[in-house]
CSV table of C-alpha atoms and ligand atoms in Angstrom, one decimal:
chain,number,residue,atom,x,y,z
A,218,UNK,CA,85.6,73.6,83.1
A,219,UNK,CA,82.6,73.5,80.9
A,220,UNK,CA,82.6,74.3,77.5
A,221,UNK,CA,79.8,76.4,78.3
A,222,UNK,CA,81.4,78.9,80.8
A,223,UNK,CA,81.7,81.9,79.4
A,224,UNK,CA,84.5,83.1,77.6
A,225,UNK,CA,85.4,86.1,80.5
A,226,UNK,CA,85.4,83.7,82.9
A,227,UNK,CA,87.5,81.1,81.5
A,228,UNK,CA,91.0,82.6,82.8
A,229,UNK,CA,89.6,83.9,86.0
A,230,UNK,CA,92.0,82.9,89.3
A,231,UNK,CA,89.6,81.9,91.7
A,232,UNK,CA,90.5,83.0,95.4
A,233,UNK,CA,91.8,79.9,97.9
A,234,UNK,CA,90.6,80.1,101.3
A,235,UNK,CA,92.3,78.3,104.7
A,236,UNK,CA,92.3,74.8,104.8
A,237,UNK,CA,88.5,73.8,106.4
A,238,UNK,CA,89.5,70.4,107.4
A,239,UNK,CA,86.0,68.8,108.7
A,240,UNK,CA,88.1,66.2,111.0
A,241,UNK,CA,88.5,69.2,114.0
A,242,UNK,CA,92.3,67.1,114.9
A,243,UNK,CA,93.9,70.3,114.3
A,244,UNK,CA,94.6,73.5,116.6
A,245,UNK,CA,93.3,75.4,114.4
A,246,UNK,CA,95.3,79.2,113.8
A,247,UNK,CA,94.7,79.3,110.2
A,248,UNK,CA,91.7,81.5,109.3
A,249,UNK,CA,91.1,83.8,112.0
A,250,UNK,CA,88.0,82.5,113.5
A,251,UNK,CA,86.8,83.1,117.3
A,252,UNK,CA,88.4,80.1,119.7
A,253,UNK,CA,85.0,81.7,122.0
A,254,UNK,CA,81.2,80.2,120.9
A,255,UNK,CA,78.8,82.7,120.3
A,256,UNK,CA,77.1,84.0,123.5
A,257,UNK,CA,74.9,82.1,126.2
A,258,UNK,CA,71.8,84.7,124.2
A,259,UNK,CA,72.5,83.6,120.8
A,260,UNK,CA,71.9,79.4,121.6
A,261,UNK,CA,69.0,79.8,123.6
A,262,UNK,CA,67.4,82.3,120.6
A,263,UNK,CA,67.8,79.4,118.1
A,264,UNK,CA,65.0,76.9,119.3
A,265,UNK,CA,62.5,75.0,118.0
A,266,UNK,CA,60.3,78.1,117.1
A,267,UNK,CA,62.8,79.8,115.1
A,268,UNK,CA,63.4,75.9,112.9
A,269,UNK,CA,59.4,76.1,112.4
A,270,UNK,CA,59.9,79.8,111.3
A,271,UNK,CA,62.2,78.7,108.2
A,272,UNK,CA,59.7,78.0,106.1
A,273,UNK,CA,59.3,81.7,105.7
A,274,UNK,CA,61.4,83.7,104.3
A,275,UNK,CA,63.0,86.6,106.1
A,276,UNK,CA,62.9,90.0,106.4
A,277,UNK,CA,64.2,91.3,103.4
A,278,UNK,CA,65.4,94.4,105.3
A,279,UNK,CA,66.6,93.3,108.3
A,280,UNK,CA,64.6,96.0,110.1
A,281,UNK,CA,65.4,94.9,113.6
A,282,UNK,CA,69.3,93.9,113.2
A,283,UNK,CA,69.7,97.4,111.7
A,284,UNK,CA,68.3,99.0,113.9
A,285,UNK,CA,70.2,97.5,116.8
A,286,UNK,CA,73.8,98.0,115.1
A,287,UNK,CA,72.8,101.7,113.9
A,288,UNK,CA,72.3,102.1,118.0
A,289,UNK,CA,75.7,100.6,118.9
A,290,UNK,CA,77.7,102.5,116.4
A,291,UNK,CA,75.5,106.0,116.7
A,292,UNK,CA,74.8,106.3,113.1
A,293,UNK,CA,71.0,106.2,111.5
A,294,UNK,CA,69.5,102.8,110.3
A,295,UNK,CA,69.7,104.2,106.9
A,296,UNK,CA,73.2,104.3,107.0
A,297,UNK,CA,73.6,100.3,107.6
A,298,UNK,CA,73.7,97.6,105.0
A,299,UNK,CA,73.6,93.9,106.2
A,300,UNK,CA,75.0,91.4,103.8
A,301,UNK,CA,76.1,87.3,103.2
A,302,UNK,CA,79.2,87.9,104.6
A,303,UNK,CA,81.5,91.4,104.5
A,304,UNK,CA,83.3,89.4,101.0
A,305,UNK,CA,79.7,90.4,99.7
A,306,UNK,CA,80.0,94.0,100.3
A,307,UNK,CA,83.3,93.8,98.5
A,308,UNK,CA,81.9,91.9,95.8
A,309,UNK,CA,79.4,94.6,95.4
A,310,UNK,CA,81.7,97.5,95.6
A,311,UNK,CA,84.0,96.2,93.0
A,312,UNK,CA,81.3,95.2,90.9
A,313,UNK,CA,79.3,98.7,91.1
A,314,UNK,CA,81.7,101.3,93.0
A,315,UNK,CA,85.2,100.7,91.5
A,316,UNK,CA,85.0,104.1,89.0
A,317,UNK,CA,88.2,103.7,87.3
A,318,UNK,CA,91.7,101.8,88.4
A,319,UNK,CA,91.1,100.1,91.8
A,320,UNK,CA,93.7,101.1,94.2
A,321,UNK,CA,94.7,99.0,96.7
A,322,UNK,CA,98.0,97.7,98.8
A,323,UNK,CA,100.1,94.5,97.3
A,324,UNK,CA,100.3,93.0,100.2
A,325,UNK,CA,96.5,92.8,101.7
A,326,UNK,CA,93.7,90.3,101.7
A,327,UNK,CA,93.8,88.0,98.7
A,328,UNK,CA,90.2,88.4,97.8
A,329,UNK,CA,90.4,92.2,96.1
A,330,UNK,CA,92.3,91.0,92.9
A,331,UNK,CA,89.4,88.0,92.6
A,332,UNK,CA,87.1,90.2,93.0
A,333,UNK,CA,88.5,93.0,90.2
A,334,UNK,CA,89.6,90.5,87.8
A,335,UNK,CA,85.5,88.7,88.0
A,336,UNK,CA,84.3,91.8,87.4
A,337,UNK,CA,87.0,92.9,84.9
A,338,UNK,CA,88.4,96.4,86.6
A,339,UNK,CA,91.7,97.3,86.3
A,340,UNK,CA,93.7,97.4,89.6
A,341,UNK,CA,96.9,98.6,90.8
A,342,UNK,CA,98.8,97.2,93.9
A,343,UNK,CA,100.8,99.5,95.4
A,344,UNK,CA,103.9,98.4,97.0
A,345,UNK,CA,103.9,98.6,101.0
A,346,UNK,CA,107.0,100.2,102.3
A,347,UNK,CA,110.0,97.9,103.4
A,348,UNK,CA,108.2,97.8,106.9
A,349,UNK,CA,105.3,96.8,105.7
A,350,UNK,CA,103.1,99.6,106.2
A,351,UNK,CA,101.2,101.3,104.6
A,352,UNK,CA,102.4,104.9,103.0
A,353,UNK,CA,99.2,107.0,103.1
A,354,UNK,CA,100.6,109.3,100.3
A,355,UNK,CA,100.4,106.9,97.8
A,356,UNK,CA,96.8,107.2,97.4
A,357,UNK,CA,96.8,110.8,97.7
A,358,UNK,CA,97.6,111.6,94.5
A,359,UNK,CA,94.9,109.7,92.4
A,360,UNK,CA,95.4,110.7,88.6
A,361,UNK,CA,92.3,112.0,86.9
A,362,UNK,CA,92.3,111.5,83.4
A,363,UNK,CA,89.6,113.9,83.0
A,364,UNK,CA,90.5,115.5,79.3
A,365,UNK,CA,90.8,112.2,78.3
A,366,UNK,CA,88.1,111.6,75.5
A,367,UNK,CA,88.9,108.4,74.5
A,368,UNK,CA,88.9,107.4,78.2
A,369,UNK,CA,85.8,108.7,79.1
A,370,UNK,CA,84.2,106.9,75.8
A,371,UNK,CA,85.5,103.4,76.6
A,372,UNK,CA,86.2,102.7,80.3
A,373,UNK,CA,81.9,102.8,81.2
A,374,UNK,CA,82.2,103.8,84.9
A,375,UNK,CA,84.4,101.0,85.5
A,376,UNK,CA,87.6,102.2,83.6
A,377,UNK,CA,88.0,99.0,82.0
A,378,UNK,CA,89.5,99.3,78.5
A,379,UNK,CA,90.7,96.2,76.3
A,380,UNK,CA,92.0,98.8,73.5
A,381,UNK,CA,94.1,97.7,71.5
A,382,UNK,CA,96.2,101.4,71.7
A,383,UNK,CA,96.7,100.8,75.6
A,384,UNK,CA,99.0,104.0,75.5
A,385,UNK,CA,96.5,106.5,74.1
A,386,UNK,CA,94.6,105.8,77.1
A,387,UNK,CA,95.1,107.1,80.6
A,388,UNK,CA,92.8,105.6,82.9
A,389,UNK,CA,90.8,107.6,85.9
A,390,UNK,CA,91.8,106.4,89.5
A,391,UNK,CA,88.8,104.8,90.9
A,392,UNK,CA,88.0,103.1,94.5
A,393,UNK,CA,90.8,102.7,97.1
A,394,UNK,CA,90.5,99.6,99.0
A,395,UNK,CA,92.3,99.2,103.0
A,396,UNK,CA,92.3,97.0,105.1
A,397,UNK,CA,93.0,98.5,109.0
A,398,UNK,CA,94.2,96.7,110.2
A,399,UNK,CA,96.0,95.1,107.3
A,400,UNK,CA,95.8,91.3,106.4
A,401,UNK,CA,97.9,89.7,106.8
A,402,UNK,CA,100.1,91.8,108.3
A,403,UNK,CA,98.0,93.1,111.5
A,404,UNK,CA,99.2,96.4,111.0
A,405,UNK,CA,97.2,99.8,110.9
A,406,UNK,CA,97.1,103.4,109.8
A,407,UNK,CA,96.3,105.9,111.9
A,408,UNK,CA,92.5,107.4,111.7
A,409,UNK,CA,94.4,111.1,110.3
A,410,UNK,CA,96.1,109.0,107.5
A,411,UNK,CA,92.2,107.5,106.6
A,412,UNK,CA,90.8,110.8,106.8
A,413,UNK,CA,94.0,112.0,104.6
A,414,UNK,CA,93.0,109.7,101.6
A,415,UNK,CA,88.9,110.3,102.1
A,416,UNK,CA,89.4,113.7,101.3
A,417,UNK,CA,92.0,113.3,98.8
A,418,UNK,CA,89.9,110.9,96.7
A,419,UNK,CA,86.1,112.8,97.5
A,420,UNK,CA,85.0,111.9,93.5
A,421,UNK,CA,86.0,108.2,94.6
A,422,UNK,CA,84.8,105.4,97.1
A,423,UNK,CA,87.4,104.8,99.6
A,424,UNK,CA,86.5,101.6,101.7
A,425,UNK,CA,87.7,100.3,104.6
A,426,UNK,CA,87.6,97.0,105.4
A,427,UNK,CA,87.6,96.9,109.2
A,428,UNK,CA,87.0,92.7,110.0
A,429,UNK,CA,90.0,93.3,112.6
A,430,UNK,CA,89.1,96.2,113.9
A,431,UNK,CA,87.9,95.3,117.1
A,432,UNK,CA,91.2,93.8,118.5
A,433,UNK,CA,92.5,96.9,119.1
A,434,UNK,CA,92.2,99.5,116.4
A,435,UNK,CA,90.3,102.7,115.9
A,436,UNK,CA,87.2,102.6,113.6
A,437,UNK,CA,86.8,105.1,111.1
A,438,UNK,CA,82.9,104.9,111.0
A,439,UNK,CA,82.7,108.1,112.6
A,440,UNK,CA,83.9,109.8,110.0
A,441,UNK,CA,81.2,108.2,107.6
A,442,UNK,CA,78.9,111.2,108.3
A,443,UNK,CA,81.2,113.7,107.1
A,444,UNK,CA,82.1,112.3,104.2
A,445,UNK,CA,80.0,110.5,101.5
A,446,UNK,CA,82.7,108.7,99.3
A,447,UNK,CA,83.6,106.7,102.7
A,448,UNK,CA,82.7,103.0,102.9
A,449,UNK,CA,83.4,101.3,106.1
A,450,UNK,CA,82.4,97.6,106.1
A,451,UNK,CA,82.8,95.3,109.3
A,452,UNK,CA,82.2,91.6,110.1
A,453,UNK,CA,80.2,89.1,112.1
A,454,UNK,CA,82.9,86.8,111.5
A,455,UNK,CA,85.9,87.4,113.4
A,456,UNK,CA,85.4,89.4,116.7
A,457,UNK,CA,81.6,88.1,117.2
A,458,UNK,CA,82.5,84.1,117.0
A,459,UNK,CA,80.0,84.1,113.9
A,460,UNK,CA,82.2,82.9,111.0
A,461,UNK,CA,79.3,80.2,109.9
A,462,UNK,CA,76.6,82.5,110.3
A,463,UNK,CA,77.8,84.8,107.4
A,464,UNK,CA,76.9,88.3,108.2
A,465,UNK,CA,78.7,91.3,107.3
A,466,UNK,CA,77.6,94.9,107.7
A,467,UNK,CA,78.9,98.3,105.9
A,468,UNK,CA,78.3,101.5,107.2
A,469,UNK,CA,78.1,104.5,104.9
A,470,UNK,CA,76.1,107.7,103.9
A,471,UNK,CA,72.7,107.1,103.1
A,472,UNK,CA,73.6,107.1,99.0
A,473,UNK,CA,76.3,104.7,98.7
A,474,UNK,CA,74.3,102.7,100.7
A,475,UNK,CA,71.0,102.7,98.1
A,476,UNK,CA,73.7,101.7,95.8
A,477,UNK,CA,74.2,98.7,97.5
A,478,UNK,CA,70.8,97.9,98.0
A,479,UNK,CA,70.4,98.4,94.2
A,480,UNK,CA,72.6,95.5,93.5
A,481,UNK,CA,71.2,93.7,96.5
A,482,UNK,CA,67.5,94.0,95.3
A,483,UNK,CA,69.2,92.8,91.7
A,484,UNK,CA,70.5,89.6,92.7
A,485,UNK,CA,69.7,88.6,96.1
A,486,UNK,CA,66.8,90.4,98.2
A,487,UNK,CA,66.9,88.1,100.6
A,488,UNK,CA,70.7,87.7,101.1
A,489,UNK,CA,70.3,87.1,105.0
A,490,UNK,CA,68.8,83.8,106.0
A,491,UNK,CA,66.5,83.6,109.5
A,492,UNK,CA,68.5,81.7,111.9
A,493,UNK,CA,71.5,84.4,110.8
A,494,UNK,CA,69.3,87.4,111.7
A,495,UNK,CA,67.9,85.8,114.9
A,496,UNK,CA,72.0,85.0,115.9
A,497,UNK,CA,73.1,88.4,115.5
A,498,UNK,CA,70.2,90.1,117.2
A,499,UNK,CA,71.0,87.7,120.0
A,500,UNK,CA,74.3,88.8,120.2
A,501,UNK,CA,74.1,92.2,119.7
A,502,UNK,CA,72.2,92.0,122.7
A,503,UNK,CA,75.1,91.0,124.6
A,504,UNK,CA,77.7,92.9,122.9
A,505,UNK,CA,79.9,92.6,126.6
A,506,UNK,CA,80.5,89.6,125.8
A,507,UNK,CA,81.9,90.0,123.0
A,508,UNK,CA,83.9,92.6,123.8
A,509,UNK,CA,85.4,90.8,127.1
A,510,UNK,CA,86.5,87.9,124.3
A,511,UNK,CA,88.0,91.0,122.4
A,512,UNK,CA,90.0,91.6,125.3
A,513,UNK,CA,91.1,88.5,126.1
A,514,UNK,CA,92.2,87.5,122.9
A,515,UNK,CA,94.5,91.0,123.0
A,516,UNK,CA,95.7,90.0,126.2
A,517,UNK,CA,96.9,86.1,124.3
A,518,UNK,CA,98.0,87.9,121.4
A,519,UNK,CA,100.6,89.9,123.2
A,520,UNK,CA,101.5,87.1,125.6
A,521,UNK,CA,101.8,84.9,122.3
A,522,UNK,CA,103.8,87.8,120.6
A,523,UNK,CA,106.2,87.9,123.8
A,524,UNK,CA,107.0,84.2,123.6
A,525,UNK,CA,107.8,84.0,119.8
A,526,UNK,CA,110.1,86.9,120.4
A,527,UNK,CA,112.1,85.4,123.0
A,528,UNK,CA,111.9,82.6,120.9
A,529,UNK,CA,113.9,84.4,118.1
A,530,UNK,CA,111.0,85.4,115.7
A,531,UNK,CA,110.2,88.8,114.4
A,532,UNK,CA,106.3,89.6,115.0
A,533,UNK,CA,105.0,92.7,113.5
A,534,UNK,CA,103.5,94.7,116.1
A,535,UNK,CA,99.4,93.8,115.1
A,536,UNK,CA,96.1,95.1,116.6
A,537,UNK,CA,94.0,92.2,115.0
A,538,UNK,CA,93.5,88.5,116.2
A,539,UNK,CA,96.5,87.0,114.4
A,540,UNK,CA,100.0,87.1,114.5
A,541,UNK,CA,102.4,87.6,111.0
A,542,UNK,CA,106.0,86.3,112.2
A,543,UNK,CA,109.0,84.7,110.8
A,544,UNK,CA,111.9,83.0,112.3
A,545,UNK,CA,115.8,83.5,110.7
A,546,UNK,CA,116.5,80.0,111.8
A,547,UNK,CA,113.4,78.1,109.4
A,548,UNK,CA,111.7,79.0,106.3
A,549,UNK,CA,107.6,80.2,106.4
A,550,UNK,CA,106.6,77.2,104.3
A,551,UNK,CA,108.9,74.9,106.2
A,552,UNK,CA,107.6,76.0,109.5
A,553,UNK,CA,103.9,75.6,108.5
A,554,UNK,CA,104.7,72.1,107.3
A,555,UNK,CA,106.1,71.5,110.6
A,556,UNK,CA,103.7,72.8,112.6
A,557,UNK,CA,101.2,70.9,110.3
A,558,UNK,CA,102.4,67.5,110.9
A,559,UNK,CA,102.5,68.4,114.7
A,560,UNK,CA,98.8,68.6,114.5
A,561,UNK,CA,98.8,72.7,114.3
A,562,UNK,CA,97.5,74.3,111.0
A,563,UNK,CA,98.5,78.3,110.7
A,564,UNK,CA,98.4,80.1,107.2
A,565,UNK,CA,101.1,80.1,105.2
A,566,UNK,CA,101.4,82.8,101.8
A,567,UNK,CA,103.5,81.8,98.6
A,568,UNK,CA,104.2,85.6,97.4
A,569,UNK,CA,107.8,85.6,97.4
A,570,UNK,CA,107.5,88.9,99.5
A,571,UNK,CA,105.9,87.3,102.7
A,572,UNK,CA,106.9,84.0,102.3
A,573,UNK,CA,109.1,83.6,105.1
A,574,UNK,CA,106.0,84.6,107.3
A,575,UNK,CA,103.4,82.7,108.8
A,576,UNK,CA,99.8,83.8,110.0
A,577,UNK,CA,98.6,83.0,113.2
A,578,UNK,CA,95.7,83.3,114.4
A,579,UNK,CA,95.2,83.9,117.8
A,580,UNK,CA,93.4,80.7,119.6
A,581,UNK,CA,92.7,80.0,123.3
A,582,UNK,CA,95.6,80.0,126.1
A,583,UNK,CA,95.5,76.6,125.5
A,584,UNK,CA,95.6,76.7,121.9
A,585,UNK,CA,98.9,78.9,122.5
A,586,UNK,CA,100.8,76.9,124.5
A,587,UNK,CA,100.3,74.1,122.8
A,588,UNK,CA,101.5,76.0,119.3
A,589,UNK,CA,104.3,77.5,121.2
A,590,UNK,CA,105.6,73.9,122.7
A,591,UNK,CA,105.5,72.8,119.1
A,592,UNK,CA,107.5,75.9,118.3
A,593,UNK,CA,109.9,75.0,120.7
A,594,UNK,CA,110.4,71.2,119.5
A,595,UNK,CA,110.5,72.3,116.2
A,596,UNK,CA,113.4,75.0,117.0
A,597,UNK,CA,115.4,72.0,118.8
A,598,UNK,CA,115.2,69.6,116.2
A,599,UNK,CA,116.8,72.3,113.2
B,881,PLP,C1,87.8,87.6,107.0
B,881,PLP,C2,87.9,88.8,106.2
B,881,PLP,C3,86.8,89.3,105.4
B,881,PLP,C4,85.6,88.5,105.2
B,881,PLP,O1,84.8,88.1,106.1
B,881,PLP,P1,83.4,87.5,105.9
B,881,PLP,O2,83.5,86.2,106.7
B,881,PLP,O3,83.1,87.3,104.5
B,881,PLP,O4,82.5,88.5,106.6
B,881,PLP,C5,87.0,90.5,104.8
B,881,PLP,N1,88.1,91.2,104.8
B,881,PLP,C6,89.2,90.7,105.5
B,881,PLP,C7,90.4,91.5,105.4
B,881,PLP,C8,89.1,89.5,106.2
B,881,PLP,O5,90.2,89.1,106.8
């Protein structure tokens, strides 16, 4: 660190993604990529032409793209938002959406706690129940601390408040944040419990972070033309093989998303590069593909899931493209150390709740038997 970093960013706990190791020795399980390349459309669209094109820069809108995705999910164009990834969108959302104490589960993607603390919101994880799912009433009940004058004067939209009399203040409930399915658990809620908390929380953002969704779960986007407070946001990354291309997409009423184009057009207009927006178009334009991989990566997961059970392991029941499982007979950290020096990476978690857990992300056939066999060694050696 700098001595010139500023002071509210001196203490901040940056987020730690998978291990990227640049080598490719691994089978890689360990951050929930595609094992399938983008398709056939999407290689031959990046030629020579579209390299001469970079020296312009692109469509600031993403007319086309939007247009395409507003088509496949029957909502209008003006109802899509394309960004650098979907961790933009919830960048954005905490930073201008979060109106009061962030809501979101304590076991759930590691980002949303980065992402409150850098923009200094208050949050408040709320416990899972013992079977890891998620208990729709607890954000059901947000607390509205609306005769609250010193509130209202200090906590700006955002709720924060260093006061020094933290007990005079009751802060307003703001944004709920879930992730269906869940990360990294794999588990969902059902589309009655979403529509549950939307209407329970209508002066309040409730986004949904669908990157899974695709493996098996229901969307909630169609309820995002009923109800304005709903932010659905979705991914490039895992279901369409497009990780390095960074492209996420949220889907909303027409006003939340002008909000996010406010921020967008106040930092980054042109937050999607060319050879991004010519790859998606390209593959949106053979969307069978994709979903065929879908399919077949359901079809490993629950082969996969089998296997570890007969195996001993408990595997939560997940409609994403990773499995969260532990064994009785070895430890999670132990297991990924294992598995690492037997030339298979998978994602362990340190929280003490999960630690006995490992992440996997569903690969190839291939990819599975080869992490199962080193499953199998590992068991025989304890
Ligand atoms: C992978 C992931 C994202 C981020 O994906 P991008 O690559 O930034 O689009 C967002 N939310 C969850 C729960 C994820 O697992």
């Amino acid at each position: 660190m700098s001595k010139y970093l500023n002071e509210a960013y001196q203490d901040l706990e940056v987020y730690t993604p998978g291990e990227q190791p640049q080598d490719m020795k691994y089978v890689k399980l360990n951050t929930n990529e595609s094992p399938y390349p983008p398709s056939p459309g999407v290689l031959e669209a990046l030629d020579a032409a579209a390299v001469k094109r970079l020296r312009l820069y692109p469509d600031p809108e993403c007319t086309a793209l939007r247009e395409k995705l507003a088509e496949i999910y029957g909502v209008k164009s003006e109802n899509i938002y394309l960004s650098n990834g979907s961790d933009d969108i919830l960048n954005f959302a905490f930073m201008a959406l979060s109106g009061g104490v962030v809501r979101f589960p304590n076991i759930t993607y590691g980002f949303y706690p980065v992402f409150a603390d850098l923009h200094h919101v208050p949050y408040r994880q709320i416990p899972l129940r013992g079977d890891f799912t998620i208990d729709p009433n607890d954000y059901c009940h947000p607390e509205d601390s609306g005769s609250c004058e010193i509130c209202r004067k200090k906590s700006i939209g955002s709720g924060y408040d260093k006061s020094e009399d933290e007990s005079a203040v009751r802060m307003r409930d703001g944004m709920v944040v879930i992730a269906n399915p869940n990360a990294p658990t794999g588990l969902t809620l059902d589309e009655s419990d979403i529509l549950r908390i939307v209407e329970a929380n209508s002066d309040r953002v409730v986004l949904i972070d669908e990157a899974y969704v695709d493996f098996g779960a229901v969307s909630c986007v169609p309820l995002t033309k009923e109800y304005e407070n709903l932010l659905v946001v979705q991914t490039f990354s895992k279901s369409r093989s497009m990780a390095g291309a960074r492209l996420g997409f949220a889907i909303a009423d027409a006003g939340l998303i002008a909000d996010l184009n406010r921020i967008k057009y106040s930092t980054n207009p042109y937050n999607i590069n060319r050879l991004t927006l010519i790859a998606a178009e390209a593959a949106l334009a053979e969307n069978d593909y994709y979903r065929e991989n879908c399919e077949l990566i359901q079809r490993t997961r629950e082969e996969t899931a089998g296997s570890l059970r007969e195996l001993g392991f408990t595997v939560l029941p997940s409609k994403a493209n990773f499995l969260f499982a532990k064994s009785d007979r070895i430890g999670g950290g132990e297991l990924y150390r294992q598995l690492k020096s037997r030339g298979v990476l998978v994602r362990h978690f340190d929280n003490p709740l999960i630690e006995d857990y490992n992440r996997i992300t569903i690969g190839t056939g291939h990819e599975m038997q080869i992490f199962l066999e080193k499953i199998r060694e590992i068991l025989r050696i304890l």
